[in-house]
Coordinates of C-alpha atoms and ligand atoms in Angstrom, one line a residue:
M6 CA -36.4 7.9 26.8
A7 CA -37.9 10.1 23.9
R8 CA -41.1 11.6 24.3
A9 CA -43.3 12.5 21.8
R10 CA -44.3 16.2 20.3
I11 CA -47.6 17.1 21.5
I12 CA -49.6 18.7 19.1
D13 CA -51.8 21.2 20.4
G14 CA -55.5 21.4 18.7
K15 CA -56.2 24.2 20.9
A16 CA -53.8 26.4 20.1
A17 CA -53.9 25.6 16.3
A18 CA -57.6 26.3 16.4
A19 CA -57.3 29.5 18.2
A20 CA -54.8 30.6 15.7
L21 CA -57.3 29.8 12.7
L22 CA -60.1 31.5 14.8
A23 CA -58.2 34.6 15.2
G24 CA -57.2 34.8 11.4
M25 CA -61.0 33.9 10.1
T26 CA -62.6 36.8 13.1
A27 CA -60.2 39.7 11.1
E28 CA -61.2 38.0 7.6
V29 CA -65.3 38.4 8.3
A30 CA -64.7 41.8 10.5
A31 CA -63.7 42.8 7.2
L32 CA -66.7 41.8 5.1
A33 CA -69.9 43.5 4.0
R34 CA -72.4 41.1 5.3
K35 CA -71.7 38.4 8.2
P36 CA -71.5 35.1 7.1
G37 CA -74.4 33.2 8.6
L38 CA -74.5 29.9 10.4
A39 CA -77.7 28.1 11.4
V40 CA -78.1 24.9 13.7
V41 CA -81.0 23.1 14.3
L42 CA -81.5 20.7 17.4
V43 CA -84.1 18.7 17.8
G44 CA -84.9 17.4 21.0
D45 CA -83.2 17.6 24.5
D46 CA -79.9 15.3 24.5
A47 CA -77.9 16.8 26.9
A48 CA -74.5 16.7 25.0
S49 CA -75.9 17.9 21.9
Q50 CA -77.2 21.0 24.1
V51 CA -73.9 21.2 25.3
Y52 CA -72.0 21.2 21.4
V53 CA -75.0 23.5 20.1
R54 CA -74.1 25.8 23.1
N55 CA -70.6 26.4 22.1
K56 CA -71.1 26.1 18.5
A57 CA -73.1 29.3 18.8
R58 CA -70.8 31.3 21.5
Q59 CA -67.6 30.4 18.9
T60 CA -69.4 31.1 16.0
L61 CA -70.5 35.0 17.8
A62 CA -67.1 35.2 19.1
C63 CA -65.5 34.8 15.4
G64 CA -68.1 38.1 14.5
M65 CA -70.6 35.7 12.4
R66 CA -74.2 35.4 12.8
S67 CA -75.7 32.8 14.7
V68 CA -79.2 31.2 14.1
E69 CA -80.5 28.7 16.6
I70 CA -83.5 26.6 15.8
R71 CA -84.5 24.2 19.0
L72 CA -87.3 22.0 18.0
P73 CA -89.0 20.1 20.7
A74 CA -88.1 16.0 20.9
D75 CA -92.0 15.5 19.3
T76 CA -91.2 17.4 16.1
G77 CA -92.2 15.4 12.9
Q78 CA -90.2 14.6 9.6
A79 CA -92.2 17.0 7.7
E80 CA -91.9 19.9 10.4
L81 CA -88.3 19.8 10.5
L82 CA -87.7 19.6 6.8
A83 CA -90.2 22.7 6.3
H84 CA -87.5 24.5 8.9
I85 CA -84.5 23.5 6.8
A86 CA -86.3 24.6 3.6
A87 CA -86.7 27.8 5.2
L88 CA -83.3 28.4 5.7
N89 CA -82.3 26.8 2.5
A90 CA -84.0 30.0 1.0
D91 CA -82.7 32.5 3.5
D92 CA -79.9 34.4 1.9
T93 CA -78.5 35.3 5.1
V94 CA -77.9 32.0 5.9
D95 CA -74.4 30.4 4.3
G96 CA -74.3 27.2 6.6
I97 CA -76.7 25.0 8.0
L98 CA -75.8 22.1 10.5
V99 CA -78.7 19.6 12.1
Q100 CA -77.1 18.2 15.3
L101 CA -77.3 15.0 15.2
P102 CA -78.3 12.3 16.5
L103 CA -82.3 13.0 15.6
P104 CA -84.7 11.5 17.8
S105 CA -86.1 8.2 16.6
G106 CA -89.1 8.6 14.1
I107 CA -87.2 10.8 11.9
D108 CA -84.7 9.4 8.9
P109 CA -81.3 11.2 9.3
H110 CA -80.7 10.3 5.4
A111 CA -83.4 12.1 4.5
V112 CA -82.9 15.2 7.0
L113 CA -79.2 15.3 5.4
A114 CA -80.4 14.9 1.8
A115 CA -82.9 18.1 2.2
I116 CA -79.9 20.5 2.7
D117 CA -78.7 22.6 0.5
P118 CA -75.3 21.0 -0.5
A119 CA -74.0 24.6 -0.8
K120 CA -75.0 25.2 2.7
D121 CA -73.8 21.3 4.0
V122 CA -71.2 23.0 6.3
D123 CA -71.1 19.4 8.0
G124 CA -70.1 18.0 4.5
F125 CA -72.5 15.0 5.5
H126 CA -74.6 15.6 2.1
V127 CA -74.1 12.5 -0.5
V128 CA -73.3 15.2 -2.8
N129 CA -70.4 16.9 -0.8
A130 CA -70.0 13.2 0.0
G131 CA -69.5 12.4 -3.2
R132 CA -67.4 15.3 -4.1
L133 CA -65.0 14.3 -1.8
A134 CA -64.6 11.0 -3.3
T135 CA -63.6 11.6 -6.7
G136 CA -61.6 14.8 -5.9
Q137 CA -63.7 17.4 -6.5
P138 CA -64.0 20.5 -4.1
G139 CA -67.1 20.6 -1.6
L140 CA -67.8 20.8 1.7
V141 CA -65.8 18.4 3.8
P142 CA -66.4 17.1 7.1
C143 CA -65.4 19.1 10.2
T144 CA -63.4 16.5 12.1
P145 CA -61.4 14.6 9.2
L146 CA -61.0 18.2 8.2
G147 CA -59.1 19.4 11.4
C148 CA -57.1 16.3 11.5
L149 CA -55.9 17.2 8.1
Y150 CA -54.8 20.6 8.9
L151 CA -53.0 19.4 12.2
L152 CA -51.0 16.5 9.8
R153 CA -49.9 18.9 7.6
Q154 CA -48.9 21.3 9.9
T155 CA -47.1 18.7 11.5
L156 CA -45.5 17.2 9.0
G157 CA -45.4 19.5 5.7
S158 CA -46.0 17.2 2.9
L159 CA -47.6 13.6 3.2
A160 CA -46.5 12.3 0.3
G161 CA -46.0 8.7 -0.2
L162 CA -46.5 8.4 3.5
R163 CA -47.9 5.1 5.3
A164 CA -51.6 6.2 6.6
V165 CA -53.9 4.0 8.6
V166 CA -57.6 4.9 9.6
L167 CA -59.1 3.3 12.1
G168 CA -62.7 3.5 11.9
R169 CA -64.9 3.8 9.0
S170 CA -67.4 5.6 10.2
S171 CA -69.5 8.7 7.1
I172 CA -68.4 11.4 9.6
V173 CA -64.7 10.4 10.7
G174 CA -63.1 7.8 8.9
K175 CA -64.3 7.3 5.3
P176 CA -63.9 11.4 4.6
M177 CA -60.5 10.9 6.7
A178 CA -58.8 8.2 4.6
H179 CA -60.3 10.1 1.3
L180 CA -58.0 13.6 2.8
L181 CA -55.2 11.1 3.2
L182 CA -55.4 9.8 -0.4
G183 CA -55.8 13.5 -1.7
D184 CA -52.7 14.4 0.0
D185 CA -50.8 11.2 -1.6
C186 CA -50.6 9.0 1.2
T187 CA -50.8 5.3 1.1
V188 CA -54.1 4.1 3.0
T189 CA -55.7 1.5 5.1
I190 CA -59.0 1.6 6.5
A191 CA -59.6 -0.8 9.5
H192 CA -62.4 -1.8 11.5
S193 CA -63.7 -4.0 14.1
R194 CA -64.1 -6.8 11.4
S195 CA -60.0 -5.9 10.6
R196 CA -57.7 -9.0 10.9
D197 CA -54.6 -8.4 13.2
L198 CA -55.1 -4.4 14.1
P199 CA -51.7 -4.1 15.8
G200 CA -49.7 -5.6 12.7
L201 CA -51.8 -3.1 10.3
T202 CA -51.0 0.1 12.7
R203 CA -47.5 -0.7 13.4
E204 CA -46.7 0.1 9.7
A205 CA -48.5 3.7 9.9
D206 CA -46.4 6.9 9.6
I207 CA -49.7 8.5 9.9
L208 CA -52.0 6.6 12.8
V209 CA -55.8 8.0 12.9
A210 CA -58.0 6.8 15.6
A211 CA -61.5 6.9 15.2
V212 CA -63.1 4.0 16.8
G213 CA -64.5 5.1 20.2
R214 CA -63.0 2.8 22.4
P215 CA -60.8 4.1 25.6
E216 CA -57.0 3.9 25.3
M217 CA -57.5 0.9 22.7
V218 CA -53.8 1.9 21.0
G219 CA -51.1 1.0 23.1
A220 CA -47.7 1.5 22.7
D221 CA -46.8 -2.0 20.6
W222 CA -49.6 -0.8 18.3
I223 CA -47.3 2.4 17.1
K224 CA -44.5 2.6 14.9
P225 CA -41.6 4.3 16.1
G226 CA -41.8 8.2 15.4
A227 CA -45.2 7.9 14.0
T228 CA -47.5 10.8 13.9
I229 CA -50.8 10.2 16.3
I230 CA -54.1 12.0 15.4
D231 CA -56.3 10.8 18.2
V232 CA -60.0 11.4 17.8
G233 CA -61.6 9.4 20.4
I234 CA -63.5 11.1 23.0
N235 CA -64.9 8.7 25.9
R236 CA -65.5 9.5 29.2
V237 CA -64.2 6.8 31.7
S238 CA -64.4 6.3 35.7
R239 CA -61.9 7.5 37.8
A240 CA -60.7 6.0 41.0
D241 CA -62.1 8.9 43.2
G242 CA -65.5 8.4 41.5
G243 CA -65.6 11.3 39.3
T244 CA -65.1 11.0 35.5
R245 CA -62.6 11.9 33.0
L246 CA -61.8 12.1 29.0
V247 CA -59.4 9.8 27.6
G248 CA -58.9 9.3 23.6
D249 CA -58.5 6.0 21.7
V250 CA -55.0 5.9 22.6
A251 CA -53.3 5.2 25.6
F252 CA -51.6 8.7 25.8
D253 CA -48.7 8.2 28.7
A254 CA -47.6 5.0 26.9
A255 CA -47.9 6.3 23.4
M256 CA -45.9 9.6 24.0
A257 CA -42.5 7.2 24.6
V258 CA -43.1 5.7 21.3
A259 CA -44.7 8.3 18.8
G260 CA -43.1 11.2 17.4
A261 CA -45.9 13.4 17.7
I262 CA -49.1 12.8 19.2
T263 CA -52.5 14.8 19.8
P264 CA -54.0 14.9 23.4
V265 CA -57.5 14.1 24.3
P266 CA -58.3 16.7 25.2
G267 CA -56.7 19.5 23.5
G268 CA -56.0 17.9 20.2
V269 CA -58.8 17.2 17.5
G270 CA -61.9 18.4 19.6
P271 CA -60.8 22.6 19.3
M272 CA -60.1 22.0 15.3
T273 CA -63.8 20.3 14.8
I274 CA -65.0 23.9 15.7
A275 CA -62.4 25.8 13.8
M276 CA -63.0 23.9 10.6
L277 CA -66.9 24.4 10.9
L278 CA -66.9 28.1 10.7
S279 CA -63.9 27.7 8.0
N280 CA -66.7 25.9 6.5
T281 CA -68.8 28.5 6.8
L282 CA -66.3 31.0 5.6
T283 CA -65.7 29.0 2.4
A284 CA -69.6 28.5 1.9
Y285 CA -70.1 32.4 2.1
R286 CA -67.2 32.9 -0.6
A287 CA -68.6 30.0 -2.8
R288 CA -72.4 31.4 -2.4
R289 CA -71.2 35.0 -3.5
G290 CA -69.0 33.6 -6.5
Ligands
NDP14 P1 -68.5 5.3 15.0 O1 -69.2 4.3 16.3 O2 -69.8 5.5 13.9 O3 -68.0 4.5 14.3 C1 -66.7 3.9 14.9 C2 -65.8 3.2 14.1 O4 -64.9 2.2 14.6 C3 -66.6 1.8 13.4 O5 -66.0 1.9 11.7 C4 -66.1 0.8 13.9 O6 -66.0 -0.5 13.0 C5 -64.8 0.8 14.6 N1 -64.5 0.3 15.4 C6 -65.1 -0.2 16.4 N2 -64.9 -0.9 17.7 C7 -63.7 -1.1 17.1 C8 -62.6 -2.3 17.4 N3 -62.4 -2.8 18.3 N4 -61.5 -2.6 16.7 C9 -61.6 -1.6 15.0 N5 -62.7 -1.3 14.9 C10 -63.7 -0.8 15.6 O7 -67.7 6.6 15.6 P2 -67.4 7.7 15.3 O8 -67.1 7.6 13.9 O9 -68.4 8.8 15.1 O10 -66.6 8.8 16.1 C11 -65.3 7.5 16.5 C12 -65.0 8.5 17.5 O11 -64.6 9.5 17.5 C13 -66.0 8.7 18.9 O12 -65.0 8.1 20.3 C14 -66.4 9.6 19.0 O13 -66.9 10.0 20.2 C15 -65.4 10.5 18.3 N6 -65.6 11.7 17.9 C16 -64.5 13.1 18.2 C17 -65.0 14.2 17.6 C18 -64.1 15.4 17.7 O14 -64.7 16.4 17.5 N7 -63.0 14.9 18.4 C19 -65.9 14.3 16.6 C20 -66.8 13.0 15.9 C21 -66.5 12.0 16.8 P3 -67.6 -1.1 12.0 O15 -67.6 0.0 10.9 O16 -66.5 -2.2 11.5 O17 -68.6 -1.3 13.1

């Protein structure tokens, strides 16, 4: 039986990071990335640590601002204002989720759009939706990179995006539209999901439902990008990570597929650093 090609996001991210490291070494000033973490959410602590490690490994400057869980919104906004005004900081990322009591929309709106390396500011979301250059959310940007690397031109292909969040699904759909795909966005209220996905030359799954996409949801030869990261129990009592796609079953039908872990995940941090470099260049004119 034919087996799909595995799209190696880890290798693609490593190659990108190596290229950026060389580029940063030649710059007169190190680009700076500031990460703001409020509270002690365990998963967020791990993400922030990884981001800082990769930022430094790439030769950039890492600024970490850790604030206690009871930090008020006004105090957080004051930190963001200071980072906006700091000329040595090119990118600002506020780790989500924020503790209850802080309005994430108000916080994201306070970040200078020119330093919004997560691409979540409404100005950057609007630029993406209207086809103007801006900073694009890292995860969908990483997915687009892998798709271009795998398929070359995406023009005319049928793409289905499962999930409509503002951080993955919607920006992913805009990026695919920008590359001339015919795009369908599906969500929890969509009817006949398998019927929709079986028409997809490109299927991006970003729903957060372990192994929801089975072999019978996939068009033979399709390219599958699995964004989902789900922790599930193992028979021995431990846990393991799985995506939104039943990987082994999909391998028999798809043309190419990203694994979980080792697919989209590593690309997200690579794109964060790429956005920091983009912001640095744009700010220097
Ligand atoms: P959200 O929970 O914000 O959005 C999930 C989307 O999936 C919603 O649009 C929801 O529909 C849809 N959905 C949920 N259940 C179903 C269903 N049964 N059928 C159809 N659609 C469904 O999640 P995110 O977009 O933030 O993340 C999605 C996944 O990607 C998660 O597993 C997350 O961990 C992972 N992720 C991975 C990243 C990486 O770096 N690899 C980065 C970011 C996220 P509706 O809108 O109708 O509720």
